[in-house]
PDB file of C-alpha atoms and ligand atoms in Angstrom:
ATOM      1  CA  UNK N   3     -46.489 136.123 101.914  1.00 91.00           C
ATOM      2  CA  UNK N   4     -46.862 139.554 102.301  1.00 95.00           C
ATOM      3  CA  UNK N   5     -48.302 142.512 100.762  1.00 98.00           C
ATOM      4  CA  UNK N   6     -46.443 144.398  98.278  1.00 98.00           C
ATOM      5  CA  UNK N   7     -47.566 148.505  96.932  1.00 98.00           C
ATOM      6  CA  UNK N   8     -46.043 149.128  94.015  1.00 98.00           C
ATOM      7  CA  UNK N   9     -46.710 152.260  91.784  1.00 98.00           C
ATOM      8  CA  UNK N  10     -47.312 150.903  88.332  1.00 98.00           C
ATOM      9  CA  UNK N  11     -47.907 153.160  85.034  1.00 98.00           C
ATOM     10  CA  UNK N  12     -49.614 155.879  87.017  1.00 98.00           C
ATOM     11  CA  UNK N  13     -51.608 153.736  89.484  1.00 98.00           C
ATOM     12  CA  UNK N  14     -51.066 152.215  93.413  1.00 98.00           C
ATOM     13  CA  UNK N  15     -51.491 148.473  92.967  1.00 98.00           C
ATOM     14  CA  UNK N  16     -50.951 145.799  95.591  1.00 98.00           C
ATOM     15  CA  UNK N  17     -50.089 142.365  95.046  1.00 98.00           C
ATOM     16  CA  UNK N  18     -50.380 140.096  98.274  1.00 97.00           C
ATOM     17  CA  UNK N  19     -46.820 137.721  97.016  1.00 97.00           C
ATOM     18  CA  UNK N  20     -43.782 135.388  98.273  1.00 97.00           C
ATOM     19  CA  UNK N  21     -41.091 137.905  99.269  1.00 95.00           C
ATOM     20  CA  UNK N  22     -38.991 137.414  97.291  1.00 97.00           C
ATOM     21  CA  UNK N  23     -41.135 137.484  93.970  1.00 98.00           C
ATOM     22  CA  UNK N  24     -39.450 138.574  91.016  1.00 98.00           C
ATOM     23  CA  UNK N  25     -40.826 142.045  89.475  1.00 98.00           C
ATOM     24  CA  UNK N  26     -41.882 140.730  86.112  1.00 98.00           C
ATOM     25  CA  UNK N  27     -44.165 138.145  87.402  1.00 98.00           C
ATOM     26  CA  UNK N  28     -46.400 140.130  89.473  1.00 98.00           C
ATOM     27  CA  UNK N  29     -46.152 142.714  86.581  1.00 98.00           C
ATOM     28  CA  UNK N  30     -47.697 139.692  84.177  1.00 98.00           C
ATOM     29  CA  UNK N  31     -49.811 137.377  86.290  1.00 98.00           C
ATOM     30  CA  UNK N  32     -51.127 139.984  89.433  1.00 98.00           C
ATOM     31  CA  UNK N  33     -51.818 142.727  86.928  1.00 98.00           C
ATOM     32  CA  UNK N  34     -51.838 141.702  83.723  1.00 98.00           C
ATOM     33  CA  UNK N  35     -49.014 143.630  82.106  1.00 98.00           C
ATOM     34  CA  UNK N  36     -47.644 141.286  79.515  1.00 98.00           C
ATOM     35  CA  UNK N  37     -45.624 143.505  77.428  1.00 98.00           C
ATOM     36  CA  UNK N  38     -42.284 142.411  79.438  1.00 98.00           C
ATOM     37  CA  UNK N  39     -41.254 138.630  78.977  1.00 98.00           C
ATOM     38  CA  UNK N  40     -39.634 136.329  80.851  1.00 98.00           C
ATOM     39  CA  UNK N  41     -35.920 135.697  78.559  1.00 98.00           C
ATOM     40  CA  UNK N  42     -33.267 134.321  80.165  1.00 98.00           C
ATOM     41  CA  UNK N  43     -33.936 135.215  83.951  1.00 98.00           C
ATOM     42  CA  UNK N  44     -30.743 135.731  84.560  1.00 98.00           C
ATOM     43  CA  UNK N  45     -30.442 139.643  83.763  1.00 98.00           C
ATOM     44  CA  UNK N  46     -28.667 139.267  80.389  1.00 98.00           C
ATOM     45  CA  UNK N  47     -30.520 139.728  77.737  1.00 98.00           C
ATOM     46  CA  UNK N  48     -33.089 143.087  78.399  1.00 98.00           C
ATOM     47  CA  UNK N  49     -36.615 140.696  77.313  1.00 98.00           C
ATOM     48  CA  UNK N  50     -37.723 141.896  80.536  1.00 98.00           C
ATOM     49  CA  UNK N  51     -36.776 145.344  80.722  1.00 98.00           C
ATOM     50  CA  UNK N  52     -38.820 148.009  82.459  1.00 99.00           C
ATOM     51  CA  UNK N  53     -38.470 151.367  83.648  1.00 98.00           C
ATOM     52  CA  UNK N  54     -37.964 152.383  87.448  1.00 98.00           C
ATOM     53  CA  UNK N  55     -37.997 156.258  88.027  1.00 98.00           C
ATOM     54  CA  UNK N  56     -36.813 156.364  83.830  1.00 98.00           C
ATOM     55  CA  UNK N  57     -34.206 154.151  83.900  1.00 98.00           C
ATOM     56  CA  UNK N  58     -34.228 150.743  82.422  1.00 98.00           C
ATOM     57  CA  UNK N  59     -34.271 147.976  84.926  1.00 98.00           C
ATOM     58  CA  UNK N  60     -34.372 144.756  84.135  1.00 98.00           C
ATOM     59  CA  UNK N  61     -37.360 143.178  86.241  1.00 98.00           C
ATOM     60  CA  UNK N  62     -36.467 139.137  86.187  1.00 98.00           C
ATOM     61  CA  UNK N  63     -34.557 138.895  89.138  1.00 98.00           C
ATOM     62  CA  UNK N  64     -34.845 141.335  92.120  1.00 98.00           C
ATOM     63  CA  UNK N  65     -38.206 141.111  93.860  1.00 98.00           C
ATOM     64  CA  UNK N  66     -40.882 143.015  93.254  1.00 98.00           C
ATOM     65  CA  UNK N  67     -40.664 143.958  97.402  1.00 98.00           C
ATOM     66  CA  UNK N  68     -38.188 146.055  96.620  1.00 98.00           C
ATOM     67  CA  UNK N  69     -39.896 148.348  94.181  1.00 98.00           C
ATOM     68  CA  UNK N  70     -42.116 149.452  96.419  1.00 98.00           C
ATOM     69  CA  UNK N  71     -41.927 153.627  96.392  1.00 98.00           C
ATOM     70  CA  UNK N  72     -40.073 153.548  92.919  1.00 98.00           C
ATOM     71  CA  UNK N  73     -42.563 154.451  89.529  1.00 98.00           C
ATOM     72  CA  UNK N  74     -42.483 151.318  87.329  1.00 98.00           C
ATOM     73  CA  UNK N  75     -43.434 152.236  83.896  1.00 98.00           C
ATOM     74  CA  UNK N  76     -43.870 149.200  81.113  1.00 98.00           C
ATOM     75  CA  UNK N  77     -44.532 148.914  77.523  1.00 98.00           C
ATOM     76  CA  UNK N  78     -47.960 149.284  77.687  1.00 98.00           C
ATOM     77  CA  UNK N  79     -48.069 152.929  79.017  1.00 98.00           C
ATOM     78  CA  UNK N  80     -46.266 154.210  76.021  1.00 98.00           C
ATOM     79  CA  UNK N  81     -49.369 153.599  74.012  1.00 96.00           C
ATOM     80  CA  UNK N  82     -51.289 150.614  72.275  1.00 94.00           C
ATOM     81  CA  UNK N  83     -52.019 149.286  68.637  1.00 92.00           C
ATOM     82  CA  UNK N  84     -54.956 152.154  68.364  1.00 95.00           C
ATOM     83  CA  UNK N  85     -52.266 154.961  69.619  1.00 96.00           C
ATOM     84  CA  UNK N  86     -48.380 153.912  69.202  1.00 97.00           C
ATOM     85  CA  UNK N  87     -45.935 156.175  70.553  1.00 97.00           C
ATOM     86  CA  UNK N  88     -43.546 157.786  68.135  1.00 96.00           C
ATOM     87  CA  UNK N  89     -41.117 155.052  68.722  1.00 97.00           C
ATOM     88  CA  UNK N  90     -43.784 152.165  68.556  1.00 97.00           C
ATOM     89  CA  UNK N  91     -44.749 153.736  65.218  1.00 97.00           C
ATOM     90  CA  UNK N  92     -41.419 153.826  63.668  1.00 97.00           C
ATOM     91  CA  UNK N  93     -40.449 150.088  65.466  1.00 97.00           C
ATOM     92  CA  UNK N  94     -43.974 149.332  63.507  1.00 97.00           C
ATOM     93  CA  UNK N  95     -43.482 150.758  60.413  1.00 97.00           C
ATOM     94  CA  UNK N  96     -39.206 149.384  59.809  1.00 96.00           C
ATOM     95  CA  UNK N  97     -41.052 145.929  60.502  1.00 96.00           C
ATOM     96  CA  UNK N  98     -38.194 145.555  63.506  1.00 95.00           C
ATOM     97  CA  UNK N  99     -39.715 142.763  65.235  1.00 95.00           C
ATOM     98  CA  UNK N 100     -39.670 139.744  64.045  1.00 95.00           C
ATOM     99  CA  UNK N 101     -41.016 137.139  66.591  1.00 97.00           C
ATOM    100  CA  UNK N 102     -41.181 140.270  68.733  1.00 97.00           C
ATOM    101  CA  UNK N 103     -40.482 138.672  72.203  1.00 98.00           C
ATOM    102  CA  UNK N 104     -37.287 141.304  72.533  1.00 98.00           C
ATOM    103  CA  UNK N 105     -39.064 144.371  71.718  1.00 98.00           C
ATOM    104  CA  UNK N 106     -41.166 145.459  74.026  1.00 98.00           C
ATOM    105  CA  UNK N 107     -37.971 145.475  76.469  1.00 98.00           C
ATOM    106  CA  UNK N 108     -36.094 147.339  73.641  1.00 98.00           C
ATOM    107  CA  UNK N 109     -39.103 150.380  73.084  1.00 98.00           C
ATOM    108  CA  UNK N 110     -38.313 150.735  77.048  1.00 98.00           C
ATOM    109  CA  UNK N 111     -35.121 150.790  76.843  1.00 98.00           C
ATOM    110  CA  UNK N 112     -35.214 153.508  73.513  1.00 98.00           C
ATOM    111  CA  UNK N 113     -37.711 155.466  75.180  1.00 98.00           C
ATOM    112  CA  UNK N 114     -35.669 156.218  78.295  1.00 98.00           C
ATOM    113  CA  UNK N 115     -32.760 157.442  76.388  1.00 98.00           C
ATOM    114  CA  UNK N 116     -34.930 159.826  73.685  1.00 97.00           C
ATOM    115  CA  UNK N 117     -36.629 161.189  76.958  1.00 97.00           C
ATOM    116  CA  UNK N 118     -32.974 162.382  78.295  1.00 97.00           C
ATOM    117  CA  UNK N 119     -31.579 163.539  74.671  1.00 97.00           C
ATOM    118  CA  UNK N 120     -33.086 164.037  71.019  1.00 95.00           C
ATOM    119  CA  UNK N 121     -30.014 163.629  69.829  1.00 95.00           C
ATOM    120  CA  UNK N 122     -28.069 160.556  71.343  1.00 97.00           C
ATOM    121  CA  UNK N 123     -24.364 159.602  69.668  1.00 97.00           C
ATOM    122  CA  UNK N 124     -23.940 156.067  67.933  1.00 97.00           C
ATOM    123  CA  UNK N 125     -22.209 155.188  71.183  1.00 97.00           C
ATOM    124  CA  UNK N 126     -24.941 155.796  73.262  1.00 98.00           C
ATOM    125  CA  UNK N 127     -27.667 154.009  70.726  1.00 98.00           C
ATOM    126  CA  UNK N 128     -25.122 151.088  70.574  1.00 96.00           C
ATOM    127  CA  UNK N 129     -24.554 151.180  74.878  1.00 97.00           C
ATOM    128  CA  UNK N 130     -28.543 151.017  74.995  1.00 98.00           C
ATOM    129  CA  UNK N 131     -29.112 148.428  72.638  1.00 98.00           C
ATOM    130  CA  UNK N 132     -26.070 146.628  73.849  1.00 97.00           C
ATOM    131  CA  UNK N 133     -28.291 144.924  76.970  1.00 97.00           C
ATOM    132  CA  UNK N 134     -30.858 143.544  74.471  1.00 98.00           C
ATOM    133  CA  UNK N 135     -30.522 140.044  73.177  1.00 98.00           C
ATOM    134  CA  UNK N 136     -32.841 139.652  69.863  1.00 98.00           C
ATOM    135  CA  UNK N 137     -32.684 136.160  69.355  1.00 97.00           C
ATOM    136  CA  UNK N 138     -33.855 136.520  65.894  1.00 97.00           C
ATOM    137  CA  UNK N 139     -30.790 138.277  64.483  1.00 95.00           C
ATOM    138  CA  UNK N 140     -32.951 141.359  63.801  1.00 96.00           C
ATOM    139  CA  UNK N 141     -30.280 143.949  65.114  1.00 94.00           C
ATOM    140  CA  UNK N 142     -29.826 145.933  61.773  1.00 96.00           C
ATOM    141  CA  UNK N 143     -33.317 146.747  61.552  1.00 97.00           C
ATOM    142  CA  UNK N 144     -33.697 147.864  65.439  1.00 98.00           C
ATOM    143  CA  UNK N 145     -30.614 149.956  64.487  1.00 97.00           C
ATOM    144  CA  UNK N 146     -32.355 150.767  61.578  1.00 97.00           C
ATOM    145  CA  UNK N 147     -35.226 152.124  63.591  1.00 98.00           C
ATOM    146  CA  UNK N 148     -33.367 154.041  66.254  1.00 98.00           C
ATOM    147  CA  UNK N 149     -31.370 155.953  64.092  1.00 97.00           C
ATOM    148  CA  UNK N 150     -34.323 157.261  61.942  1.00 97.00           C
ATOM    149  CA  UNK N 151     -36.037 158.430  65.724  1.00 97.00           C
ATOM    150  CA  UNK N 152     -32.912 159.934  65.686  1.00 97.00           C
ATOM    151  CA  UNK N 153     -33.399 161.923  62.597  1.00 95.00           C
ATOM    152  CA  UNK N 154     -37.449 162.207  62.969  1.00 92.00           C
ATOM    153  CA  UNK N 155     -36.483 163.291  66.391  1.00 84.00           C
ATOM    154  CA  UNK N 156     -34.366 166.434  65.254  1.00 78.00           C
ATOM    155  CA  UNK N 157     -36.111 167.860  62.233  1.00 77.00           C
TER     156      UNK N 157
HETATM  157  S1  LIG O 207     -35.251 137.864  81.153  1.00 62.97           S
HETATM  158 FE1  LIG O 207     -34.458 139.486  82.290  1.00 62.97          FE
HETATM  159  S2  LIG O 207     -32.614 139.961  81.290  1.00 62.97           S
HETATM  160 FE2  LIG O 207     -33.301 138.167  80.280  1.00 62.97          FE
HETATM  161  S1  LIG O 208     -37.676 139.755  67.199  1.00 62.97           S
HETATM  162 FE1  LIG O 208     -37.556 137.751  68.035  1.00 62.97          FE
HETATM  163  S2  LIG O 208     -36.218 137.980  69.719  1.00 62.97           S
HETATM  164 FE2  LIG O 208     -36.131 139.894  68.743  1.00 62.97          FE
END
C-alpha cells in the first residue's frame, strides 16, 4: 500500500492504494467519480476515458501511482444534469446514448478536441471517435451529435 496524491477536477485528493491500482478504480470507489466505467480493461474501447493535462487517457490499465502531478479531469467536471456543458446538451438533446455506458468516455474525449479547435475536419471527428466502442450500435447519432457542435460551434 501506499499513498497516492492525485490532482482530480480541481482538487488534491489522496487515496492510500495497492501500487499498482488502476486509475479508474480509485477515480470510482476512493472518490466517487462514476462517470468513467470499467469496459473492456484492456485499453480498447475508450468506456473509461479521462483526461490527463487535456488529453484523453484511457484510465483502466496504468496505475493511478503514476498520475500523480498530472490534472485528471472526468465527466463530471464538465457539468451535471442541472448545468450540461454545451456538448452534454447537444449529446442530451440528439438522444445519443442509448444504454449510455460509452458516453461519458466519449463527452471526454469530444471535449478535448473542441477545446484545441472549433472547427475539427471529418478526419479528426472520425480519429477521436475511432477509440470509442458503443456497444449499442449508436455511432450515427454520436456522429450525429459531433458534427452539429461542429456547426453550433462556428456560428
Ligand atoms: S475499459 Fe478502458 S478502454 Fe475499455
Ligand atoms: S450507448 Fe450503450 S454502449 Fe454506447
Amino acid at each position: 500500500m501506499a499513498l497516492i496524491n492525485l490532482h482530480v477536477n480541481g482538487k488534491n485528493m489522496s487515496v492510500d492504494t495497492e501500487t499498482d491500482t488502476p486509475l479508474i478504480y480509485v477515480l470510482r470507489n476512493d472518490f466517487d467519480f462514476k462517470g468513467a466505467k470499467l469496459g473492456c480493461a484492456l485499453e480498447q474501447c475508450g468506456a473509461c476515458m479521462v483526461l490527463v493535462d487535456g488529453e484523453p487517457t484511457n484510465s483502466c490499465v496504468r496505475a493511478a501511482a503514476e498520475f500523480e502531478g498530472r490534472q485528471i479531469e472526468t465527466v463530471e467536471s464538465f457539468g451535471n444534469p442541472e448545468k450540461m456543458s454545451d456538448i452534454q446538451q447537444i449529446f442530451a438533446e440528439e438522444n445519443v446514448a442509448q444504454c449510455g455506458y460509452c458516453t461519458a468516455g466519449i463527452v471526454c474525449s469530444v471535449t478535448s478536441l473542441f477545446r484545441k479547435t472549433k472547427t475539427p475536419s471529418d478526419e479528426q471527428i472520425k480519429d477521436t471517435l475511432n477509440r470509442h466502442l458503443c456497444r449499442c450500435g449508436s455511432h450515427s447519432r454520436i456522429l450525429d451529435a459531433v458534427y452539429r457542435i461542429r456547426e453550433v460551434a462556428i456560428r
